Short mmCIF file of C-alpha atoms in Angstrom, two decimals:
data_model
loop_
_atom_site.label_atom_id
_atom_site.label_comp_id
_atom_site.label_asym_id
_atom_site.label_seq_id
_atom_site.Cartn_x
_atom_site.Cartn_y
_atom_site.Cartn_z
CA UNK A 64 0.00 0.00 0.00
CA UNK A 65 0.82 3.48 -0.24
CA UNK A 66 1.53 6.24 2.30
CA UNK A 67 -1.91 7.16 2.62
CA UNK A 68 -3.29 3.37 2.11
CA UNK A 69 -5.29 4.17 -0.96
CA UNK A 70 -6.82 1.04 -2.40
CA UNK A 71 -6.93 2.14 -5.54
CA UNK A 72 -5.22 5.00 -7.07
CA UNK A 73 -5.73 5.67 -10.44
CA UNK A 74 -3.24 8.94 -11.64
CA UNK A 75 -3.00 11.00 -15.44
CA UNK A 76 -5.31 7.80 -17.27
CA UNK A 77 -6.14 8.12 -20.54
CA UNK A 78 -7.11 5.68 -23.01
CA UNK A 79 -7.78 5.87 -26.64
CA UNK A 80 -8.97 4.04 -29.53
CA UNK A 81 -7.54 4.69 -32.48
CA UNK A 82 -8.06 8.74 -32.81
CA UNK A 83 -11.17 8.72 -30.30
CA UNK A 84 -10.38 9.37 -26.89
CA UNK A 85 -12.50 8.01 -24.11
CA UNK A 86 -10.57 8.37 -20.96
CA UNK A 87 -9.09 12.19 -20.81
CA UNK A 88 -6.60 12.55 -18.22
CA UNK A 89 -8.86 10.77 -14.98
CA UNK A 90 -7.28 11.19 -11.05
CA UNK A 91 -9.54 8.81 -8.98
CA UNK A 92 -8.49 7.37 -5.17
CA UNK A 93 -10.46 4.42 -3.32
CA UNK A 94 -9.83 4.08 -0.07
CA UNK A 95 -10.48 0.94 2.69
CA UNK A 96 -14.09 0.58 3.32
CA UNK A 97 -15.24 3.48 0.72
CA UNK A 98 -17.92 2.70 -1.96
CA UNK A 99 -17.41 5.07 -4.54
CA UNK A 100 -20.32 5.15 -7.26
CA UNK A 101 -19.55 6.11 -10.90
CA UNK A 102 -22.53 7.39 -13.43
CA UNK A 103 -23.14 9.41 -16.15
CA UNK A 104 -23.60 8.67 -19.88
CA UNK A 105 -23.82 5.72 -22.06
CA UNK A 106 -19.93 6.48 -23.47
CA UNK A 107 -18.80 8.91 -21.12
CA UNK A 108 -15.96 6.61 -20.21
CA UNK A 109 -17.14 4.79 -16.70
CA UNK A 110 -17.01 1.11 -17.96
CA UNK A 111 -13.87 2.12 -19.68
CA UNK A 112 -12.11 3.07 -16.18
CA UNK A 113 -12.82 -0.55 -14.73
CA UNK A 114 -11.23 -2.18 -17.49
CA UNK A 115 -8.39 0.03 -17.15
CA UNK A 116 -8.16 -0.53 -13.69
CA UNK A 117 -8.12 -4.72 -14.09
CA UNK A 118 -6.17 -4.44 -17.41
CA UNK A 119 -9.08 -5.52 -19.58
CA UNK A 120 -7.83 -2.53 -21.17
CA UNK A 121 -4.19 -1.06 -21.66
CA UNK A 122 -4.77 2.48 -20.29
CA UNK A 123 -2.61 4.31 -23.10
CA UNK A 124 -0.86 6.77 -20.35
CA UNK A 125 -1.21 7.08 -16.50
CA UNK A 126 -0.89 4.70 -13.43
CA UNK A 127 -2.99 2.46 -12.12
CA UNK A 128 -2.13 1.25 -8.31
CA UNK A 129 -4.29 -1.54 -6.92
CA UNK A 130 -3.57 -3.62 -3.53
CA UNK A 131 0.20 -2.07 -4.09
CA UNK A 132 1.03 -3.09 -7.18
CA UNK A 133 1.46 -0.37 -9.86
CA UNK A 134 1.70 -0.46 -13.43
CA UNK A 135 2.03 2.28 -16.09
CA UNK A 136 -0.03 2.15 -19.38
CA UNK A 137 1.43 2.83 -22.85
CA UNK A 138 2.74 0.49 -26.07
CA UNK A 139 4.63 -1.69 -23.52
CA UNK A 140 2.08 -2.96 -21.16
CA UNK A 141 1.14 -6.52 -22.83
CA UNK A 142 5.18 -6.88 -22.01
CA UNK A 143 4.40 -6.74 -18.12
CA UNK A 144 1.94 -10.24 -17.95
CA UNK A 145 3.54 -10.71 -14.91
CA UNK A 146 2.66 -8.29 -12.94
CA UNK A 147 -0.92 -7.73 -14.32
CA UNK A 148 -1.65 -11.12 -13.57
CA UNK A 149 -0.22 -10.01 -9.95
CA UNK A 150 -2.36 -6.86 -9.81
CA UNK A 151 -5.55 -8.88 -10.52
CA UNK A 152 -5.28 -10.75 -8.05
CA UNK A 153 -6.28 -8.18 -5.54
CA UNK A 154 -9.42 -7.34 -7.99
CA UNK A 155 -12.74 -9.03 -8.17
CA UNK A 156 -15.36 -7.73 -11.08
CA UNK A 157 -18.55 -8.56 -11.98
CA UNK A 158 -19.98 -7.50 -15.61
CA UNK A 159 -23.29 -6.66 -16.57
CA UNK A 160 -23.49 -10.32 -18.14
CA UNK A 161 -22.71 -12.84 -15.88
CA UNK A 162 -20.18 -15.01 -18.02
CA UNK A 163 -20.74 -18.05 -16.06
CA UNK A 164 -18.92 -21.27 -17.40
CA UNK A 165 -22.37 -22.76 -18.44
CA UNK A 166 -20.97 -26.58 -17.83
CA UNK A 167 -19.70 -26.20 -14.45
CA UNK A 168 -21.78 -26.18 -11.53
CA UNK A 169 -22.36 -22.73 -9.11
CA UNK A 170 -19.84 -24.19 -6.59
CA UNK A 171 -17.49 -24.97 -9.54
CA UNK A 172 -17.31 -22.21 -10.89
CA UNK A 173 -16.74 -20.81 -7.68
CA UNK A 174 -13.89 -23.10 -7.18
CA UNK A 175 -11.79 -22.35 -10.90
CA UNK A 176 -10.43 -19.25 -10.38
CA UNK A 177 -8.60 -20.13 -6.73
CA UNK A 178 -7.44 -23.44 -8.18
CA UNK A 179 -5.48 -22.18 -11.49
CA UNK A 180 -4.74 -18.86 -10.39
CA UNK A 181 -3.57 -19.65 -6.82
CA UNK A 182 -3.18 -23.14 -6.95
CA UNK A 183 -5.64 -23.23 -3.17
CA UNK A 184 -6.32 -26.82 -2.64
CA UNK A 185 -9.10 -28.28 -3.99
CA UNK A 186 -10.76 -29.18 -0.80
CA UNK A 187 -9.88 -25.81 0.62
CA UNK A 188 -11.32 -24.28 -2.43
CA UNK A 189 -14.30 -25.93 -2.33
CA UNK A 190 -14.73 -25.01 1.62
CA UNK A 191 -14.62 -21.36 0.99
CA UNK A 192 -16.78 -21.17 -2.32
CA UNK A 193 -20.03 -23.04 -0.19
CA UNK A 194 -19.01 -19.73 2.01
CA UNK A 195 -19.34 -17.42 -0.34
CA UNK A 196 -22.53 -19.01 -1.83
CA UNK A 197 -23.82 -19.32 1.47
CA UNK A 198 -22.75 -15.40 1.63
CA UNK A 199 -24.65 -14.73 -1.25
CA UNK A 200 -28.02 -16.39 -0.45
CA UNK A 201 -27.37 -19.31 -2.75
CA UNK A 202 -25.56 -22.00 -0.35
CA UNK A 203 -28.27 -24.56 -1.68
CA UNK A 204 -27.63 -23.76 -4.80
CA UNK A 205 -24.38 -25.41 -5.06
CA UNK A 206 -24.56 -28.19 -7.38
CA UNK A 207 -26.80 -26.29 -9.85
CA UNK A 208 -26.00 -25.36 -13.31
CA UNK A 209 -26.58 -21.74 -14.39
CA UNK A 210 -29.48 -22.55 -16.58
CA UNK A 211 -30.93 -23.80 -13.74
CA UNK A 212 -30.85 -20.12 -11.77
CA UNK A 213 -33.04 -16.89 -12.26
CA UNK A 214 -30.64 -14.03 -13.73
CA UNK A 215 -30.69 -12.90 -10.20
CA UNK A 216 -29.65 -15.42 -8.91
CA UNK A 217 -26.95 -16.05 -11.59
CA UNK A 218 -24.98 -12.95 -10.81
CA UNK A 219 -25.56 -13.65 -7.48
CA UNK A 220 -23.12 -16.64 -8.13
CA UNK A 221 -21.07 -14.09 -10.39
CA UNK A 222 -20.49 -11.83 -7.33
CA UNK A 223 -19.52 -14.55 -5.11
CA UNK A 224 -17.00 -15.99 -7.62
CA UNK A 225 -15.20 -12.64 -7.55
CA UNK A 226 -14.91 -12.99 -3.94
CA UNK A 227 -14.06 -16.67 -3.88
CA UNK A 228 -10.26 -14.68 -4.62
CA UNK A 229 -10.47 -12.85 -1.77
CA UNK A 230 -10.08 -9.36 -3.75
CA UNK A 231 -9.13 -5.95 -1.91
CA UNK A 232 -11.45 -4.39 -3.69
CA UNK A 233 -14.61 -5.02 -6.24
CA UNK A 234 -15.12 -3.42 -9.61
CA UNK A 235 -19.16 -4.11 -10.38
CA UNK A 236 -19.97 -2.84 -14.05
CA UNK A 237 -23.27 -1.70 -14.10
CA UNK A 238 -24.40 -5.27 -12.68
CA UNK A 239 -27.92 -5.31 -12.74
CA UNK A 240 -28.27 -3.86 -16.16
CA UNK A 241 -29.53 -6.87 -17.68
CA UNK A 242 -31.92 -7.89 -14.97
CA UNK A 243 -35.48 -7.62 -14.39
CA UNK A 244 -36.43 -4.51 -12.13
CA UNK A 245 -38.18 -7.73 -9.92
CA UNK A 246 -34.54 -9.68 -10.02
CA UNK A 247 -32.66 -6.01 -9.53
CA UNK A 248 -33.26 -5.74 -5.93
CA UNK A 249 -31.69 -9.02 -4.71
CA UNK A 250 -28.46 -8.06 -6.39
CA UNK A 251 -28.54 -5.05 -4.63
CA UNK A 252 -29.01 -6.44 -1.36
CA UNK A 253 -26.25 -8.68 -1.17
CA UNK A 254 -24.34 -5.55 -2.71
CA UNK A 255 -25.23 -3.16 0.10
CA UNK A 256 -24.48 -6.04 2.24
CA UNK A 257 -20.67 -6.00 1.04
CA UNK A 258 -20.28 -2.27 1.65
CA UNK A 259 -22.24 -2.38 5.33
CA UNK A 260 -21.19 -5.37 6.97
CA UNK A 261 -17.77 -6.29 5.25
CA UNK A 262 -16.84 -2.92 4.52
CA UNK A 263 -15.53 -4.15 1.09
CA UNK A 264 -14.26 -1.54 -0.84
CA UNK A 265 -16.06 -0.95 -4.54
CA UNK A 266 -16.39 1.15 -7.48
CA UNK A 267 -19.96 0.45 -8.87
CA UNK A 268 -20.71 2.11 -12.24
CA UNK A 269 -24.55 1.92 -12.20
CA UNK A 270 -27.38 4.20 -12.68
CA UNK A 271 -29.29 2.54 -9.30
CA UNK A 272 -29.41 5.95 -7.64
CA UNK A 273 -31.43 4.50 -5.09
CA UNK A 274 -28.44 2.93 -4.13
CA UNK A 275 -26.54 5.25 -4.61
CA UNK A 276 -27.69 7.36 -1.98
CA UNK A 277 -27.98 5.17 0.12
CA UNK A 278 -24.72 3.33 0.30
CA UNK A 279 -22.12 5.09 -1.62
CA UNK A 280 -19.29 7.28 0.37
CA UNK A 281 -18.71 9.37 -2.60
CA UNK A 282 -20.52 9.64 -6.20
CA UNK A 283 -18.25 10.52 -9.33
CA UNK A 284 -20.05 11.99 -12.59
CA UNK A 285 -18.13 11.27 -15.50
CA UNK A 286 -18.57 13.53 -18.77
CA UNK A 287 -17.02 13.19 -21.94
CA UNK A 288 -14.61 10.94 -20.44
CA UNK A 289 -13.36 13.22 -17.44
CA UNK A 290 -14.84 13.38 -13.98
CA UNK A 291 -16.54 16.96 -13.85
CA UNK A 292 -17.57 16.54 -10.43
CA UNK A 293 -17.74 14.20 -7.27
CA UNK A 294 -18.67 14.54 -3.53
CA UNK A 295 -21.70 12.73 -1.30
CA UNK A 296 -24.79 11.58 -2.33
CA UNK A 297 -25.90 14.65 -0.58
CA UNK A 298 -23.84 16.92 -2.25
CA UNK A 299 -25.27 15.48 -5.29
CA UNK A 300 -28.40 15.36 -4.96
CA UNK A 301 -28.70 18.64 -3.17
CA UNK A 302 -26.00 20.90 -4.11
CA UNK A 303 -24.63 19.68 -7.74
CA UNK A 304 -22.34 22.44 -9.43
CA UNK A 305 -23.08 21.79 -12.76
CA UNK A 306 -26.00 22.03 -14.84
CA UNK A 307 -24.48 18.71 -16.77
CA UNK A 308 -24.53 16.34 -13.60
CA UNK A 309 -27.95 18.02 -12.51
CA UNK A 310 -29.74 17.11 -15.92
CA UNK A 311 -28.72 13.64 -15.60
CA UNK A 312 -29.42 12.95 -12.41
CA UNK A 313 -33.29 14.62 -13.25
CA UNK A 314 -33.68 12.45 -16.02
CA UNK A 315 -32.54 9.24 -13.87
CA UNK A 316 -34.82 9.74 -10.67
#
């Protein structure tokens, strides 16, 4: 960790494609315990930033510092596998599909990531993914298939895979996108349930500002890939600065 124990410290990013640039220069701190929620836009940049910060994505300039391990983006990145496959290790993320491993079982696929990636024990591995079902809602659920589980449920199992590797931190990518407004809520319980009682830190780019205010430490609107601005979900709701973040946020609630 650094001096001031960020979790996450994400300095100068930028990313582009080609000649379009999507991340502009982004400064963005997580610290132990903090939920920080990222909206705005369909292409303003959020779901860009989480793939930068796991790598998904080479960031084409800045720093990205997770769990103590930095790495710089530019050309050279794919050249440091090493320690991106080190910094990921301190990541979970869940997507807005749940890219489950359709032939494996809940608890297996629970179990694949500790067992390759850390080489745990496979009877050790198994012990702590019925824990994190069992965290998740879905301990008798263990020995079904996806297709056997409600969406819901599904990235239920997605969220407790990520923290089958014991992460620092969890990147959720506007998870219940793809849900049913009945199947939203139950994602977002076990969710709020990570921030209250674990204190897990997060970064949840979502437009659930329900949940927003209730859990988040700190809200970030992006805008044409730069943060414009960021404080509580009461400063946000109550006080926004700009005229940009306030016509969003009317047009979401």
């Amino acid at each position: 960790m650094t001096s001031t124990e960020a979790v996450v410290r994400v300095e100068g990013l930028h990313k582009r494609f080609g000649r379009l640039e999507v991340l502009k220069g982004v400064d963005l701190t997580l610290h132990p315990g903090e939920v920080v929620v990222i909206f705005g836009r369909s292409g303003s940049g959020k779901s860009t930033l989480l793939r930068c910060v796991n790598f998904l994505e080479d960031p084409s300039e800045g720093t990205v510092e997770v769990g103590g391990v930095r790495l710089g983006g530019g050309h050279r990145t794919r050249r440091k596998l090493a320690q991106i496959r080190q910094l990921r290790l301190h990541v979970g993320m869940v997507f807005q599909q749940f890219n489950l491993f359709p032939h494996m079982t809940a608890v297996e696929n629970l179990m694949v990531a500790p067992l390759c990636a850390k080489g745990v024990d496979k009877g050790a591995a198994r012990k702590h993914a019925l824990e994190m079902l069992d965290r998740v809602g879905l301990a008798d659920k263990a020995d079904e298939h996806p297709i056997r589980l409600s969406g819901g449920q599904q990235q239920r199992v997605a969220i407790a895979r990520a923290l089958a590797m014991k992460p620092d931190v969890m990147l959720f990518d506007e998870p219940t996108s793809s849900l049913d407004p009945e199947l939203t809520g139950e994602v977002l319980a076990v969710m709020k349930s990570l921030a209250t009682e674990s204190h897990m830190p997060m970064m949840v780019v979502t437009h659930e500002m329900g949940f927003a205010r209730e859990v988040a430490d700190r809200m970030v609107f992006f805008h044409e890939g730069s943060i414009l601005e960021e404080g509580s979900p009461e400063q946000m709701f109550g006080a926004t600065r700009f005229a940009e973040t306030k016509t969003f946020l009317n047009a979401v609630l």
